[in-house]
CSV table of C-alpha atoms and ligand atoms in Angstrom, one decimal:
chain,number,residue,atom,x,y,z
A,807,MET,CA,-14.7,30.2,-6.2
A,808,ALA,CA,-15.2,26.2,-5.2
A,809,PRO,CA,-17.0,23.4,-7.1
A,810,LYS,CA,-20.1,22.2,-5.5
A,811,ILE,CA,-19.1,19.3,-2.8
A,812,ASP,CA,-21.0,16.3,-2.0
A,813,THR,CA,-22.5,16.8,1.5
A,814,VAL,CA,-21.1,15.5,4.8
A,815,GLU,CA,-22.9,15.4,8.0
A,816,THR,CA,-19.4,15.1,9.6
A,817,ALA,CA,-18.9,15.6,13.9
A,818,THR,CA,-19.0,19.2,16.2
A,819,ASP,CA,-17.2,18.1,19.0
A,820,ILE,CA,-14.0,17.0,19.7
A,821,PRO,CA,-13.0,14.0,21.7
A,822,SER,CA,-10.8,13.3,24.9
A,823,GLN,CA,-8.4,10.7,22.9
A,824,ALA,CA,-8.4,9.2,19.7
A,825,SER,CA,-5.9,6.4,18.8
A,826,VAL,CA,-4.6,7.9,15.6
A,827,VAL,CA,-5.5,11.7,14.5
A,828,VAL,CA,-5.4,12.9,11.5
A,829,VAL,CA,-4.8,16.0,10.3
A,830,GLY,CA,-6.2,17.0,7.4
A,831,GLY,CA,-9.9,15.9,6.1
A,832,GLY,CA,-8.7,16.1,1.8
A,833,ILE,CA,-8.6,13.1,0.1
A,834,VAL,CA,-4.9,11.7,1.5
A,835,GLY,CA,-6.2,12.2,4.7
A,836,LEU,CA,-9.8,10.6,4.8
A,837,THR,CA,-8.1,7.5,2.5
A,838,THR,CA,-5.7,7.0,4.9
A,839,ALA,CA,-8.5,6.6,8.2
A,840,LEU,CA,-10.6,4.7,5.7
A,841,ASN,CA,-8.0,2.1,6.1
A,842,LEU,CA,-7.0,2.1,9.8
A,843,ALA,CA,-10.9,2.2,10.4
A,844,GLU,CA,-11.5,-1.1,8.5
A,845,LYS,CA,-8.3,-2.3,10.4
A,846,GLY,CA,-10.4,-1.4,13.7
A,847,VAL,CA,-8.1,1.2,14.6
A,848,SER,CA,-10.1,4.3,16.6
A,849,VAL,CA,-9.4,7.6,14.1
A,850,THR,CA,-10.6,11.1,14.6
A,851,VAL,CA,-10.0,13.6,11.4
A,852,LEU,CA,-9.7,17.4,11.8
A,853,GLU,CA,-10.4,19.6,9.0
A,854,LYS,CA,-9.7,23.5,8.9
A,855,GLY,CA,-12.0,24.2,6.8
A,856,ARG,CA,-14.2,21.8,5.4
A,857,LEU,CA,-13.6,18.4,3.7
A,858,ALA,CA,-11.6,18.3,0.7
A,859,GLY,CA,-12.3,22.3,0.1
A,860,GLU,CA,-8.8,22.6,-0.9
A,861,GLN,CA,-7.0,20.4,-3.6
A,862,SER,CA,-9.4,17.2,-3.3
A,863,SER,CA,-12.5,18.7,-4.9
A,864,ARG,CA,-10.7,21.2,-7.3
A,865,ASN,CA,-8.4,18.7,-9.2
A,866,LEU,CA,-8.9,17.6,-12.8
A,867,GLY,CA,-10.0,13.7,-11.6
A,868,TRP,CA,-7.4,12.3,-13.9
A,869,ILE,CA,-6.5,8.7,-12.7
A,870,ARG,CA,-2.4,8.2,-15.0
A,871,LYS,CA,0.1,6.4,-14.2
A,872,THR,CA,1.7,7.7,-18.4
A,873,SER,CA,4.7,10.6,-17.3
A,874,ARG,CA,4.9,9.6,-14.2
A,875,ALA,CA,8.7,9.2,-12.9
A,876,ARG,CA,9.7,4.6,-12.8
A,877,ARG,CA,9.8,5.4,-8.8
A,878,ASP,CA,6.7,6.2,-8.7
A,879,VAL,CA,5.0,3.8,-10.9
A,880,PRO,CA,3.8,0.7,-8.2
A,881,MET,CA,1.8,3.1,-6.3
A,882,SER,CA,-0.7,4.2,-9.4
A,883,LEU,CA,-0.4,0.7,-10.2
A,884,LEU,CA,-1.8,0.1,-7.1
A,885,SER,CA,-4.1,2.6,-7.0
A,886,ASP,CA,-5.5,1.2,-10.2
A,887,LYS,CA,-7.0,-1.5,-8.4
A,888,LEU,CA,-8.3,0.2,-5.7
A,889,TRP,CA,-10.1,2.5,-8.0
A,890,ALA,CA,-11.4,-0.2,-9.7
A,891,GLU,CA,-13.1,-1.2,-5.6
A,892,MET,CA,-14.2,1.7,-5.0
A,893,GLN,CA,-17.9,1.7,-5.8
A,894,GLN,CA,-17.9,-1.7,-3.6
A,895,ARG,CA,-15.9,-0.1,-1.0
A,896,THR,CA,-17.7,3.2,-0.1
A,897,GLY,CA,-21.3,2.0,-1.8
A,898,VAL,CA,-21.2,5.0,-4.6
A,899,ASP,CA,-19.9,5.4,-7.9
A,900,VAL,CA,-17.6,7.8,-7.7
A,901,GLY,CA,-17.0,8.3,-11.2
A,902,TYR,CA,-14.4,5.7,-12.3
A,903,ARG,CA,-14.0,5.0,-15.8
A,904,GLN,CA,-10.7,3.0,-17.3
A,905,ASN,CA,-11.5,5.0,-20.7
A,906,GLY,CA,-7.6,5.8,-21.5
A,907,ILE,CA,-5.9,9.3,-22.0
A,908,LEU,CA,-4.0,10.2,-24.7
A,909,PHE,CA,-1.2,13.2,-25.0
A,910,VAL,CA,-1.0,14.6,-28.1
A,911,ALA,CA,2.3,16.6,-29.4
A,912,LYS,CA,3.3,19.1,-31.6
A,913,SER,CA,6.5,19.2,-32.1
A,914,GLU,CA,9.2,16.1,-32.7
A,915,ALA,CA,10.4,17.7,-28.6
A,916,GLU,CA,7.4,16.6,-27.4
A,917,MET,CA,7.8,13.4,-28.7
A,918,ALA,CA,10.7,12.6,-27.7
A,919,ALA,CA,10.1,13.5,-24.4
A,920,HIS,CA,6.7,10.9,-24.1
A,921,GLU,CA,9.4,8.3,-26.6
A,922,LYS,CA,11.9,8.8,-23.7
A,923,TRP,CA,9.7,8.1,-20.7
A,924,LEU,CA,8.4,5.1,-22.5
A,925,ALA,CA,11.9,3.8,-22.6
A,926,SER,CA,12.1,4.6,-18.8
A,927,VAL,CA,9.5,2.8,-17.5
A,928,GLN,CA,10.2,-0.4,-19.5
A,929,GLY,CA,10.1,-3.3,-17.9
A,930,LEU,CA,7.3,-2.4,-15.9
A,931,ASP,CA,4.6,-3.9,-17.8
A,932,LEU,CA,2.3,-1.2,-18.8
A,933,ASP,CA,0.2,-0.9,-21.6
A,934,SER,CA,0.9,2.3,-22.3
A,935,ARG,CA,2.4,3.0,-26.8
A,936,LEU,CA,3.3,5.4,-29.1
A,937,VAL,CA,0.3,6.5,-31.8
A,938,SER,CA,0.8,8.6,-34.7
A,939,GLY,CA,-1.4,11.4,-35.9
A,940,GLN,CA,-3.5,9.6,-38.3
A,941,GLN,CA,-4.0,7.0,-35.5
A,942,ILE,CA,-5.3,10.0,-33.3
A,943,ALA,CA,-7.7,11.5,-35.8
A,944,GLU,CA,-9.5,7.8,-35.6
A,945,MET,CA,-9.6,7.8,-31.9
A,946,VAL,CA,-10.5,11.3,-31.6
A,947,PRO,CA,-12.9,12.7,-34.3
A,948,GLY,CA,-13.2,16.2,-36.3
A,949,GLY,CA,-10.0,17.4,-35.0
A,950,THR,CA,-8.3,20.4,-37.1
A,951,GLU,CA,-4.5,20.0,-35.7
A,952,SER,CA,-2.0,17.2,-37.5
A,953,TRP,CA,-0.2,16.1,-34.1
A,954,VAL,CA,2.9,14.7,-34.2
A,955,GLY,CA,2.0,11.9,-32.1
A,956,GLY,CA,1.3,11.0,-28.9
A,957,ILE,CA,1.3,8.7,-25.9
A,958,TYR,CA,-2.0,6.1,-25.0
A,959,THR,CA,-2.6,4.4,-21.6
A,960,PRO,CA,-6.1,2.4,-22.8
A,961,SER,CA,-5.9,1.2,-18.6
A,962,ASP,CA,-5.2,5.2,-17.6
A,963,GLY,CA,-8.5,6.9,-16.4
A,964,TYR,CA,-10.4,9.6,-14.6
A,965,ALA,CA,-13.0,10.1,-11.4
A,966,GLU,CA,-15.4,12.9,-9.9
A,967,PRO,CA,-13.3,14.3,-7.4
A,968,MET,CA,-16.2,16.5,-6.1
A,969,ILE,CA,-18.0,13.6,-5.0
A,970,THR,CA,-15.0,11.1,-4.6
A,971,SER,CA,-13.6,12.6,-0.8
A,972,SER,CA,-17.7,12.7,0.7
A,973,ALA,CA,-18.1,9.1,-0.3
A,974,ILE,CA,-14.8,7.9,1.1
A,975,ALA,CA,-15.5,10.4,3.7
A,976,ASN,CA,-18.8,8.5,4.3
A,977,ALA,CA,-17.6,5.3,4.7
A,978,ALA,CA,-14.7,5.9,7.0
A,979,ILE,CA,-18.3,7.4,9.2
A,980,ARG,CA,-19.9,4.5,8.7
A,981,ARG,CA,-16.6,2.8,9.7
A,982,GLY,CA,-16.6,4.6,13.6
A,983,VAL,CA,-14.2,7.2,12.6
A,984,THR,CA,-14.9,10.5,13.6
A,985,ILE,CA,-14.6,13.3,11.0
A,986,VAL,CA,-14.9,17.2,12.6
A,987,GLU,CA,-15.1,20.1,10.7
A,988,ARG,CA,-13.6,23.6,11.1
A,989,CYS,CA,-11.1,22.3,13.5
A,990,ALA,CA,-7.7,23.3,13.2
A,991,VAL,CA,-4.7,21.8,14.7
A,992,ARG,CA,-2.9,24.3,15.3
A,993,THR,CA,0.6,22.5,17.5
A,994,LEU,CA,1.3,18.5,18.2
A,995,GLU,CA,2.2,18.0,22.1
A,996,ARG,CA,4.6,15.8,22.4
A,997,SER,CA,6.6,14.4,26.1
A,998,GLY,CA,10.0,14.5,25.1
A,999,ASP,CA,10.4,13.3,20.9
A,1000,LYS,CA,6.5,11.5,21.4
A,1001,VAL,CA,4.0,12.7,20.2
A,1002,THR,CA,1.1,12.0,22.9
A,1003,GLY,CA,-1.5,14.7,21.3
A,1004,VAL,CA,-2.8,17.4,19.2
A,1005,GLN,CA,-3.6,21.2,20.5
A,1006,THR,CA,-6.9,22.4,18.2
A,1007,GLU,CA,-9.1,25.0,18.3
A,1008,LYS,CA,-11.1,23.2,20.4
A,1009,GLY,CA,-9.2,22.2,22.4
A,1010,LEU,CA,-7.0,19.0,23.5
A,1011,ILE,CA,-7.0,15.2,22.2
A,1012,THR,CA,-4.1,13.4,23.2
A,1013,CYS,CA,-3.6,9.9,20.9
A,1014,ASP,CA,-0.2,7.1,20.2
A,1015,HIS,CA,0.0,9.1,16.8
A,1016,VAL,CA,-0.9,11.1,14.1
A,1017,VAL,CA,-0.8,11.8,10.5
A,1018,LEU,CA,-0.2,15.2,9.2
A,1019,ALA,CA,-2.4,14.9,5.5
A,1020,THR,CA,-2.4,18.9,5.6
A,1021,GLY,CA,-1.6,19.3,1.4
A,1022,LEU,CA,0.1,22.9,0.9
A,1023,TRP,CA,-0.1,23.6,4.2
A,1024,SER,CA,2.5,21.1,5.5
A,1025,ARG,CA,5.4,23.4,5.4
A,1026,LYS,CA,3.7,25.7,7.6
A,1027,PHE,CA,2.8,23.3,9.7
A,1028,LEU,CA,6.1,21.7,10.5
A,1029,ALA,CA,8.2,25.1,10.4
A,1030,ASN,CA,6.2,26.3,13.4
A,1031,MET,CA,8.1,23.2,14.6
A,1032,GLY,CA,11.1,23.6,13.9
A,1033,VAL,CA,11.7,21.5,10.6
A,1034,SER,CA,11.9,22.5,7.0
A,1035,PHE,CA,10.0,21.1,4.4
A,1036,PRO,CA,10.3,22.2,0.6
A,1037,THR,CA,7.2,22.2,-1.1
A,1038,LEU,CA,6.0,25.5,-3.5
A,1039,PRO,CA,2.5,26.4,-4.1
A,1040,LEU,CA,2.1,26.4,-7.7
A,1041,VAL,CA,-2.3,27.8,-9.1
A,1042,CYS,CA,-3.7,25.4,-11.2
A,1043,TYR,CA,-7.6,26.4,-12.9
A,1044,ALA,CA,-10.2,24.5,-14.0
A,1045,ILE,CA,-13.7,24.9,-16.0
A,1046,ARG,CA,-16.4,22.8,-15.8
A,1047,SER,CA,-18.0,22.9,-19.3
A,1048,SER,CA,-22.4,21.9,-20.0
A,1049,GLU,CA,-23.6,18.8,-20.7
A,1050,MET,CA,-22.2,18.6,-24.5
A,1051,ASP,CA,-21.6,15.9,-27.3
A,1052,GLY,CA,-17.9,15.5,-27.0
A,1053,PRO,CA,-15.3,14.4,-29.5
A,1054,THR,CA,-14.3,11.3,-27.3
A,1055,ASP,CA,-14.6,10.0,-23.8
A,1056,ILE,CA,-10.5,9.1,-23.9
A,1057,ALA,CA,-9.3,12.1,-21.2
A,1058,VAL,CA,-7.2,14.3,-23.6
A,1059,GLY,CA,-4.1,16.6,-22.8
A,1060,ALA,CA,-2.9,18.8,-25.7
A,1061,PRO,CA,0.5,21.3,-24.3
A,1062,ASN,CA,-1.6,24.2,-24.2
A,1063,PHE,CA,-5.1,22.3,-23.2
A,1064,SER,CA,-6.8,19.0,-21.7
A,1065,PHE,CA,-10.2,18.0,-21.6
A,1066,ARG,CA,-12.2,15.2,-19.9
A,1067,LYS,CA,-16.1,13.9,-20.0
A,1068,ARG,CA,-17.5,14.5,-16.4
A,1069,LEU,CA,-20.1,11.8,-15.1
A,1070,ASP,CA,-22.6,15.3,-15.1
A,1071,GLY,CA,-22.1,14.6,-19.9
A,1072,GLY,CA,-20.1,17.6,-19.6
A,1073,TYR,CA,-16.4,18.3,-19.4
A,1074,THR,CA,-13.3,19.5,-17.3
A,1075,ILE,CA,-11.3,22.0,-19.2
A,1076,CYS,CA,-7.7,23.2,-18.5
A,1077,GLN,CA,-5.1,25.1,-20.1
A,1078,ARG,CA,-2.2,22.4,-19.6
A,1079,GLY,CA,0.5,24.9,-20.7
A,1080,ALA,CA,0.2,27.2,-18.2
A,1081,VAL,CA,0.3,27.4,-14.3
A,1082,GLY,CA,-0.3,30.5,-12.0
A,1083,SER,CA,2.9,31.5,-9.7
A,1084,PRO,CA,1.5,34.3,-7.5
A,1085,LEU,CA,4.5,35.0,-5.8
A,1086,LEU,CA,5.3,35.2,-2.1
A,1087,LEU,CA,8.7,34.8,-0.1
A,1088,ASP,CA,9.3,30.9,-0.1
A,1089,HIS,CA,9.8,31.5,-3.7
A,1090,ALA,CA,13.1,33.6,-2.6
A,1091,LEU,CA,13.6,31.1,0.4
A,1092,LEU,CA,13.6,28.1,-1.5
A,1093,GLY,CA,13.4,28.8,-5.9
A,1094,MET,CA,17.3,27.2,-5.9
A,1095,LYS,CA,15.8,24.1,-5.1
A,1096,TYR,CA,13.1,24.0,-7.8
A,1097,LEU,CA,15.8,25.5,-11.2
A,1098,PRO,CA,16.2,21.5,-12.6
A,1099,MET,CA,12.3,21.2,-12.9
A,1100,PHE,CA,11.6,25.6,-13.5
A,1101,LYS,CA,14.7,24.9,-16.4
A,1102,ASP,CA,12.0,22.0,-18.2
A,1103,GLY,CA,9.1,23.9,-17.1
A,1104,ARG,CA,9.8,27.7,-17.3
A,1105,SER,CA,7.7,28.8,-20.4
A,1106,MET,CA,4.6,27.2,-18.0
A,1107,LEU,CA,5.0,29.3,-15.0
A,1108,ARG,CA,2.9,32.7,-15.6
A,1109,ILE,CA,4.2,35.0,-12.6
A,1110,SER,CA,2.8,37.7,-11.0
A,1111,LEU,CA,3.5,39.3,-7.9
A,1112,GLY,CA,0.1,40.9,-6.2
A,1113,ARG,CA,-1.9,40.5,-2.9
A,1114,GLU,CA,-0.6,36.6,-2.2
A,1115,PHE,CA,3.1,38.1,-1.2
A,1116,VAL,CA,0.8,40.9,1.4
A,1117,GLU,CA,-1.7,38.1,2.8
A,1118,ASP,CA,1.1,34.8,3.2
A,1119,LEU,CA,3.2,37.7,5.0
A,1120,ARG,CA,0.6,38.7,7.2
A,1121,LEU,CA,0.4,35.2,8.3
A,1122,LYS,CA,2.3,34.2,11.5
A,1123,ARG,CA,5.3,32.0,11.0
A,1124,ARG,CA,5.7,31.0,14.6
A,1125,TRP,CA,3.0,30.2,16.8
A,1126,SER,CA,1.9,28.4,20.1
A,1127,PRO,CA,-0.8,26.5,20.9
A,1128,ASP,CA,-2.9,29.4,22.4
A,1129,ASP,CA,-2.4,31.3,19.7
A,1130,VAL,CA,-5.0,31.1,16.4
A,1131,SER,CA,-3.1,29.9,14.2
A,1132,PRO,CA,-2.5,30.7,10.0
A,1133,PHE,CA,-5.4,28.0,9.6
A,1134,GLU,CA,-7.5,29.2,11.2
A,1135,LYS,CA,-7.4,32.2,9.2
A,1136,VAL,CA,-7.5,30.5,6.1
A,1137,ARG,CA,-10.2,28.2,6.4
A,1138,THR,CA,-9.8,27.3,3.3
A,1139,MET,CA,-7.3,27.8,-0.3
A,1140,ASP,CA,-9.6,29.6,-2.7
A,1141,PRO,CA,-7.3,31.0,-5.1
A,1142,ARG,CA,-8.2,34.1,-7.9
A,1143,VAL,CA,-9.2,32.8,-11.2
A,1144,ARG,CA,-7.1,33.6,-13.8
A,1145,GLU,CA,-9.9,34.1,-16.1
A,1146,ASP,CA,-7.6,35.0,-19.0
A,1147,ILE,CA,-5.8,31.8,-18.9
A,1148,ASN,CA,-8.9,30.1,-19.1
A,1149,VAL,CA,-9.8,32.0,-22.1
A,1150,GLU,CA,-6.4,30.4,-23.4
A,1151,ALA,CA,-7.8,27.2,-22.1
A,1152,MET,CA,-11.5,27.3,-24.0
A,1153,GLU,CA,-9.7,28.8,-27.4
A,1154,ASN,CA,-7.5,26.6,-27.9
A,1155,ILE,CA,-9.9,23.1,-27.2
A,1156,GLN,CA,-11.8,24.9,-30.3
A,1157,ALA,CA,-9.6,25.5,-32.4
A,1158,ALA,CA,-8.1,21.8,-32.4
A,1159,TRP,CA,-11.4,20.6,-31.9
A,1160,PRO,CA,-14.2,23.0,-33.8
A,1161,THR,CA,-17.2,20.7,-31.0
A,1162,PHE,CA,-15.9,22.4,-28.2
A,1163,ALA,CA,-17.7,25.8,-29.8
A,1164,SER,CA,-20.6,24.3,-28.4
A,1165,ALA,CA,-19.6,23.9,-24.9
A,1166,THR,CA,-20.8,27.1,-22.3
A,1167,VAL,CA,-18.8,27.7,-19.4
A,1168,GLU,CA,-20.6,26.9,-16.1
A,1169,GLU,CA,-18.3,27.5,-13.8
A,1170,THR,CA,-13.9,27.7,-13.2
A,1171,TRP,CA,-12.7,27.4,-10.1
A,1172,GLY,CA,-8.4,27.5,-8.6
A,1173,GLY,CA,-6.9,25.6,-6.9
A,1174,THR,CA,-3.0,25.7,-5.6
A,1175,MET,CA,-0.7,22.3,-5.5
A,1176,ASP,CA,1.9,21.1,-3.1
A,1177,ILE,CA,4.5,20.9,-4.9
A,1178,THR,CA,7.4,19.5,-4.0
A,1179,PRO,CA,11.6,20.0,-5.8
A,1180,ASP,CA,11.3,15.9,-7.0
A,1181,SER,CA,7.2,16.0,-7.4
A,1182,LEU,CA,6.8,13.0,-5.4
A,1183,PRO,CA,5.2,13.1,-1.9
A,1184,VAL,CA,6.1,12.5,1.3
A,1185,ILE,CA,4.9,9.6,2.7
A,1186,GLY,CA,6.7,8.2,6.4
A,1187,GLY,CA,8.0,9.6,9.6
A,1188,ILE,CA,10.6,12.3,10.8
A,1189,ASP,CA,13.7,10.7,12.4
A,1190,GLY,CA,13.1,11.7,16.3
A,1191,ILE,CA,10.3,12.2,15.9
A,1192,GLU,CA,8.3,9.4,17.6
A,1193,GLY,CA,4.3,8.6,16.3
A,1194,LEU,CA,4.1,11.6,13.5
A,1195,THR,CA,3.7,10.1,9.9
A,1196,LEU,CA,3.6,12.1,7.1
A,1197,SER,CA,1.5,12.6,4.3
A,1198,THR,CA,1.8,15.3,1.6
A,1199,GLY,CA,3.1,17.3,-0.8
A,1200,TYR,CA,1.1,15.3,-3.8
A,1201,SER,CA,2.9,17.6,-6.2
A,1202,GLY,CA,-0.6,18.4,-8.4
A,1203,HIS,CA,-1.0,14.1,-9.0
A,1204,GLY,CA,-1.8,13.0,-5.9
A,1205,PHE,CA,-5.3,12.4,-6.9
A,1206,GLY,CA,-4.8,9.1,-9.2
A,1207,THR,CA,-2.7,8.1,-6.2
A,1208,SER,CA,-4.3,9.0,-3.4
A,1209,PRO,CA,-5.7,5.2,-2.7
A,1210,ALA,CA,-2.8,4.2,-2.4
A,1211,ALA,CA,-1.4,6.5,-0.5
A,1212,GLY,CA,-4.0,6.0,1.9
A,1213,GLN,CA,-3.0,2.6,2.2
A,1214,LEU,CA,0.2,2.4,2.9
A,1215,THR,CA,0.2,5.6,5.1
A,1216,ALA,CA,-1.8,3.4,7.0
A,1217,GLU,CA,0.1,0.8,6.4
A,1218,LEU,CA,3.7,3.0,7.8
A,1219,VAL,CA,1.1,4.1,10.6
A,1220,LEU,CA,0.5,0.4,12.2
A,1221,GLU,CA,3.7,-0.1,11.0
A,1222,ASP,CA,2.7,-3.6,8.7
A,1223,THR,CA,4.4,-4.6,6.2
A,1224,PRO,CA,3.8,-2.2,3.1
A,1225,SER,CA,2.1,-2.8,-0.4
A,1226,ILE,CA,4.4,-1.2,-2.1
A,1227,ASP,CA,8.4,0.3,-2.0
A,1228,PRO,CA,8.0,3.1,1.0
A,1229,SER,CA,11.9,4.1,-0.2
A,1230,PRO,CA,11.0,7.2,-3.0
A,1231,TYR,CA,8.7,8.5,-1.0
A,1232,ARG,CA,11.3,9.1,2.4
A,1233,PHE,CA,11.7,12.7,4.4
A,1234,ASP,CA,15.4,12.5,4.7
A,1235,ARG,CA,16.0,12.6,0.8
A,1236,PHE,CA,15.9,16.7,0.5
B,1365,FAD,C1,-7.0,22.5,-10.2
B,1365,FAD,C2,-5.8,21.2,-9.7
B,1365,FAD,C3,-5.8,20.0,-10.8
B,1365,FAD,C4,-4.4,18.9,-10.6
B,1365,FAD,N1,-5.7,17.6,-11.1
B,1365,FAD,C5,-5.1,16.9,-10.7
B,1365,FAD,C6,-5.5,15.4,-11.8
B,1365,FAD,O1,-6.0,15.4,-12.7
B,1365,FAD,N2,-4.8,14.2,-11.4
B,1365,FAD,C7,-4.5,13.9,-10.0
B,1365,FAD,O2,-4.2,12.8,-9.8
B,1365,FAD,N3,-4.0,15.3,-8.9
B,1365,FAD,C8,-4.4,16.5,-9.6
B,1365,FAD,N4,-4.1,17.0,-8.8
B,1365,FAD,C9,-4.1,17.2,-7.4
B,1365,FAD,C10,-4.4,17.2,-6.2
B,1365,FAD,O3,-5.9,17.6,-6.4
B,1365,FAD,C11,-3.9,16.5,-4.8
B,1365,FAD,O4,-2.8,16.0,-5.3
B,1365,FAD,C12,-4.5,16.0,-4.1
B,1365,FAD,O5,-5.5,15.5,-4.1
B,1365,FAD,C13,-3.4,16.5,-2.6
B,1365,FAD,O6,-4.5,15.7,-1.7
B,1365,FAD,P1,-4.4,16.5,0.0
B,1365,FAD,O7,-5.2,15.4,0.8
B,1365,FAD,O8,-3.1,16.1,0.2
B,1365,FAD,O9,-4.5,17.3,-0.2
B,1365,FAD,P2,-5.3,18.3,0.5
B,1365,FAD,O10,-7.1,18.5,-0.5
B,1365,FAD,O11,-4.9,20.2,0.2
B,1365,FAD,O12,-6.4,18.3,1.9
B,1365,FAD,C14,-5.2,19.0,2.8
B,1365,FAD,C15,-6.5,19.3,3.9
B,1365,FAD,O13,-5.9,19.8,5.2
B,1365,FAD,C16,-6.5,20.3,5.8
B,1365,FAD,N5,-5.6,21.8,6.3
B,1365,FAD,C17,-4.3,21.8,6.4
B,1365,FAD,N6,-3.4,22.1,7.6
B,1365,FAD,C18,-4.9,22.1,8.9
B,1365,FAD,C19,-4.3,21.7,10.2
B,1365,FAD,N7,-3.3,22.4,10.8
B,1365,FAD,N8,-5.5,21.7,11.0
B,1365,FAD,C20,-7.0,21.1,9.9
B,1365,FAD,N9,-6.5,20.7,8.6
B,1365,FAD,C21,-5.7,20.9,8.0
B,1365,FAD,C22,-6.9,21.8,4.1
B,1365,FAD,O14,-8.0,22.3,5.0
B,1365,FAD,C23,-7.6,20.9,3.2
B,1365,FAD,O15,-8.1,20.4,3.6
B,1365,FAD,C24,-4.8,18.9,-8.8
B,1365,FAD,C25,-4.7,20.3,-8.2
B,1365,FAD,C26,-5.3,21.1,-8.8
B,1365,FAD,C27,-5.3,22.3,-7.4
């Protein structure tokens, strides 16, 4: 199941040449393309399935600075500024609302984690602050839980994933970007160390530069080039409720549920304490790199061994430009929904804020996230491959930072002075 995305009139034919080819029509690829086009660069975006069909339409829409690593905060601060300009830039209300994000804690240990994060970002001029259980009761009325406390960031917010990527795509098209859906890139063309084009299922496009914004497929794409890029897939599940009177417009994250108000009057709800982890071969190959992460988050993982393992094994590991690639075999990753996890989300939210008993479930879906070992993306090149920039591995929180990520990616392609320090995102840190 997939959320309904605003449609975009895209091209059917590929050009023979472009200055920059962006591989992947998720929010990162599209934002990169818009930034490049605004600087007068000729850009083509190629998407194997449909625009934003994977993570970029399925996410919860949260835009947060809270709980980000200190070195990742400049990207989210720049993104806040760019989100505020999004309506003017695209001509569409993408639902950006700076209504605040509140994380509530049920135990002293959770509260200590919030305190630790707040101390780690001291001096960065954030408006995050600790709040008491009493303050939470006043901010989000009608609750039954007595929370130990929480952390509140008034300038955090959210936007609508089902609208935003389409709005950016249309703005990019108006700026002259060619976007082609159902066109997988199989391999890169190279002359020595230099990228000279992309081989697609519809033929060759020559270009000076390629941006790889391929989300959870980046690991496979790069492995086919002999480059190892560690990412593991984890599945997050979401619920869209009917229109209802909720307790607040603040987005609220609890240990075992989350909710945020939608532009259509409903709520997007999630079991925040559970992510699906259908086992794949990569879990065995990469598991050791994730031990520190799993040590803290082990209780969240709902590990299963099912058909995903076999389906993934059936996909080719190596292919040539003439072979049908894995990207044509799986046009859109649409993971099986774990309804048991969604049921938990509804039970937990209704127990904490009984007003959600009136919420009717209109739609549910899952989305597969691409998680790197340090939960930061890669934005930048790979030594020895000239003309290739990666912008991928956004680790379950790349919707919020996509405006700055796209801007930074475009700046690196054009060798402009970057607006923020790109060093935390270097590929060679792995
Ligand atoms: C359920 C869920 C909840 C989330 N909640 C949040 C949240 O609240 N806030 C937040 O900030 N982030 C959230 N995220 C994460 C966020 O959605 C992602 O980090 C972000 O969308 C990544 O964008 P992307 O463009 O890199 O990837 P994607 O949206 O996955 O786009 C990559 C695109 O590349 C295409 N592609 C891949 N290979 C090829 C190829 N060879 N040729 C052509 N096309 C190709 C794919 O089809 C895909 O459309 C969530 C994610 C999920 C799944």
